[in-house]
Structure formats: C-alpha cells, structure tokens
XYZ file of C-alpha atoms in Angstrom:
217
model
C 0.000 0.000 0.000
C 1.388 3.396 -1.029
C 0.749 6.042 1.619
C -1.424 9.010 0.686
C -3.187 7.071 -2.053
C -6.299 4.940 -2.230
C -4.348 2.307 -4.206
C -7.368 1.610 -6.407
C -8.224 2.562 -10.001
C -11.941 2.494 -10.810
C -12.853 1.095 -14.249
C -16.265 1.477 -15.915
C -17.340 -0.034 -19.253
C -20.563 1.728 -20.205
C -21.219 -0.559 -23.186
C -21.624 -3.562 -20.869
C -22.611 -1.771 -17.633
C -19.516 -3.353 -16.088
C -17.643 -1.931 -13.103
C -14.373 -3.198 -11.604
C -11.255 -1.988 -9.832
C -7.541 -2.361 -10.524
C -4.812 -2.300 -7.910
C -1.470 -1.084 -9.217
C 1.850 -1.692 -7.463
C 4.170 0.841 -5.843
C 6.354 1.051 -8.961
C 3.352 2.247 -10.983
C 2.692 5.146 -8.608
C 6.374 6.068 -8.333
C 6.785 6.020 -12.112
C 3.586 7.855 -13.123
C 2.839 9.710 -9.819
C -0.742 10.679 -10.649
C -2.719 13.218 -12.660
C -1.314 13.646 -16.160
C 1.057 10.699 -15.695
C -1.790 8.259 -15.063
C -3.863 9.794 -17.871
C -0.996 9.329 -20.337
C -0.329 5.779 -19.145
C -3.866 4.555 -19.840
C -4.269 6.409 -23.125
C -0.946 5.199 -24.548
C -1.381 1.665 -23.212
C -4.992 0.986 -24.201
C -5.914 3.093 -27.246
C -5.354 1.602 -30.690
C -3.696 3.829 -33.322
C -6.220 5.787 -35.382
C -9.128 5.336 -32.967
C -11.991 7.806 -33.522
C -12.072 10.194 -30.522
C -15.885 10.092 -30.497
C -16.151 6.314 -30.727
C -16.798 3.961 -27.789
C -13.171 2.809 -28.102
C -11.842 6.121 -26.777
C -11.361 6.251 -23.016
C -11.938 9.127 -20.615
C -9.669 9.309 -17.570
C -10.109 11.280 -14.353
C -6.834 11.028 -12.394
C -5.729 12.447 -9.066
C -2.300 13.384 -7.790
C -0.585 12.049 -4.653
C -1.284 15.257 -2.725
C -4.885 15.686 -3.914
C -7.023 16.102 -0.820
C -4.187 17.205 1.448
C -3.777 20.734 2.898
C -0.736 21.329 0.666
C -0.981 24.193 -1.874
C -2.332 22.814 -5.145
C -3.836 19.835 -3.361
C -7.205 20.299 -5.060
C -6.011 19.573 -8.606
C -7.083 16.665 -10.759
C -6.499 15.847 -14.417
C -9.039 14.770 -17.044
C -7.874 13.330 -20.355
C -8.829 11.451 -23.528
C -7.958 11.388 -27.210
C -8.997 14.808 -28.453
C -11.746 15.279 -31.085
C -10.289 18.746 -31.652
C -6.643 17.874 -32.357
C -6.522 14.096 -32.710
C -3.795 13.985 -30.050
C -3.842 13.431 -26.326
C -5.884 16.055 -24.495
C -5.186 16.629 -20.810
C -6.890 19.358 -18.822
C -6.474 20.084 -15.125
C -9.155 21.498 -12.862
C -9.417 22.500 -9.215
C -12.345 22.470 -6.841
C -13.610 19.673 -4.620
C -14.247 16.955 -7.224
C -10.788 15.357 -7.024
C -10.702 15.588 -3.232
C -14.064 13.854 -3.021
C -13.113 11.129 -5.527
C -10.121 10.219 -3.367
C -12.322 10.254 -0.257
C -14.627 7.851 -2.111
C -11.724 5.405 -2.380
C -10.100 5.866 -5.793
C -6.985 7.428 -7.337
C -8.452 7.492 -10.842
C -11.573 6.730 -12.858
C -11.236 5.236 -16.349
C -14.402 5.205 -18.478
C -14.720 3.260 -21.725
C -17.543 2.226 -24.075
C -20.856 3.957 -24.672
C -24.129 3.613 -22.789
C -27.224 2.867 -24.865
C -29.018 5.796 -23.195
C -27.949 8.825 -21.105
C -26.481 7.849 -17.730
C -24.525 9.313 -14.858
C -22.103 7.647 -12.451
C -22.687 7.789 -8.710
C -19.383 7.026 -6.947
C -19.619 6.923 -3.164
C -17.576 5.316 -0.405
C -16.031 2.618 -2.575
C -19.260 1.833 -4.416
C -20.360 2.724 -7.949
C -23.788 2.911 -9.566
C -24.666 3.583 -13.202
C -27.870 5.613 -12.979
C -30.344 6.729 -15.635
C -29.884 10.332 -16.808
C -32.518 10.519 -19.523
C -34.311 13.279 -17.611
C -31.052 15.245 -17.359
C -30.160 15.207 -21.053
C -30.514 18.705 -22.493
C -30.139 20.429 -19.137
C -27.433 22.918 -18.248
C -24.643 22.100 -15.818
C -26.336 24.032 -13.006
C -29.715 22.373 -13.626
C -28.059 18.965 -13.680
C -26.228 19.529 -10.387
C -29.425 20.681 -8.681
C -31.356 17.669 -9.998
C -28.701 15.159 -8.921
C -28.393 16.682 -5.458
C -32.161 16.386 -5.051
C -32.290 12.822 -6.386
C -29.448 11.557 -4.203
C -30.344 13.629 -1.152
C -26.704 14.749 -0.929
C -26.313 18.523 -0.676
C -22.512 18.374 -0.903
C -22.189 15.859 -3.726
C -19.417 16.916 -6.140
C -19.897 16.634 -9.886
C -18.109 16.623 -13.229
C -20.780 17.461 -15.785
C -21.398 18.354 -19.422
C -24.070 20.681 -20.787
C -25.798 20.754 -24.179
C -22.510 21.529 -25.980
C -20.963 18.256 -24.852
C -24.144 16.347 -25.607
C -24.060 17.710 -29.165
C -20.373 16.759 -29.532
C -19.082 20.308 -29.974
C -15.319 19.998 -30.416
C -14.655 22.876 -28.001
C -17.019 21.707 -25.246
C -15.827 21.445 -21.629
C -16.332 19.225 -18.613
C -17.299 21.386 -15.637
C -16.548 20.415 -12.036
C -18.298 22.001 -9.070
C -20.070 24.442 -11.416
C -17.058 26.741 -11.740
C -13.986 24.764 -12.875
C -13.745 23.864 -16.563
C -11.625 21.168 -18.177
C -11.563 23.241 -21.329
C -8.789 21.795 -23.462
C -9.254 19.431 -26.369
C -13.015 18.991 -26.462
C -13.265 16.600 -23.528
C -16.928 17.465 -23.078
C -17.618 15.967 -26.511
C -15.855 12.738 -25.518
C -18.053 12.518 -22.427
C -21.143 13.244 -24.522
C -20.197 10.607 -27.086
C -20.379 8.043 -24.292
C -23.866 9.209 -23.248
C -22.296 10.112 -19.911
C -23.952 13.226 -18.503
C -22.212 13.452 -15.154
C -19.915 11.832 -12.622
C -21.153 12.478 -9.088
C -18.845 11.666 -6.163
C -19.035 11.605 -2.375
C -16.724 10.017 0.180
C -15.843 9.895 3.841
C -12.237 8.818 4.292
C -8.898 10.119 3.017
C -5.888 7.782 2.871
C -3.232 8.333 5.523
C -0.134 10.263 4.541
C 3.281 8.722 5.196
C 4.152 11.635 7.509
C 1.035 13.661 8.389
C 2.918 16.179 10.528
C 5.324 17.164 7.742
C-alpha cells in the first residue's frame, strides 16, 4: 500500500454496464505519480492507433495526484484526459475544486471510463461503491440544472460533480467538462468525448482520506 493514495483505479465499461477496480503496485505510482502521468499511461497503453475520438473505443480518464485532498498548496487539482476530437492527439486538462478531493475520499486514485451507454447515464461514486444511474431526464439540461437535480435525487447537498451541458451532448469539439459548477476542463473537447459516451455526469461523495506517510510534515 502506497501512503497518501487509495491504491485503487476504478474502471467502468458503459457498453456492458460493467464496473471493476484495478490495484497497481508501488512502482506504478512512483513512475507515473498521478494526474497527467496516469492519464498518459492509460491512453498510450490501451488506445489503438487511429481510434476515432468520439467512438466507444476512446477512453476518458479522471486522475488524481498524490497530494490531492491534502492541505498542501495545489492539493485540489485533478487531471481529465482522452484522445482529443479537436486535435486528434492526447488532451489533458487540469481542474481544481472539490471533485478530485471527493473522488479520493470515495476510495479511488483514478476513474477510467470506456464504451458507450445505450441511453444517457450518470455515475454515482460513493464510499467505494459505484452505480450507473439513468440520466434521460437530465439530457438537455445545463450544468447548473443537472447539479441541482442530482443533489435532489441523491439527497446529498454536498455531492461533487463533473458534468457536461448541451454543448458536450451535441459533440461540440470545443465543449468542456465542468466540475463544481465553476472549474472547466476546457482543453481538447473533452466534453464531446463525455457526450459521445452518453455520460452526462460523474457524481462523487466520500468519507475517508488515505493516511499520509508523515502527516505532521
């Protein structure tokens, strides 16, 4: 177990409604650290050359750093990445806010989404558990409307979200993924990748942060 990390990668295949976790070794975390390193690892390892960025074969990665969730400056950052529909290369965009902190509290260092749901869905990630929930009633709504609706449905006032609006749903190549209503992953058209998977939102809530190796320092 690597200190300061959850030591679990959450995997979701929307095409088959399949959810599982991976546990990487210490060498993996020392080599790739987190954030952009983990995003690059999964994209370079799993994507076939020439894959269409808006196809189910593209993957969307939400990855946290080793200090995400700690009181250290910059400890709120997390990285979102995929093959870009705008450039055809790797797109990585970093955002702040509480989403990354809450994803680590929920028990994961990264979320890797592949496939495409046959109807609009959102992911509810909470305390080590994951649910794929229907989002048909959310499709077409703005980011703010979606957050309000999910908070009401789950009964969680402080649920944190990464959401797309109508631009992402309509596969606009400059669309963003918005976390906590105010932080935009705006590079590379990542909102279109999320929309191409019929994924409206990732909602997260957790209770426990991993222990640091030396909390006092």
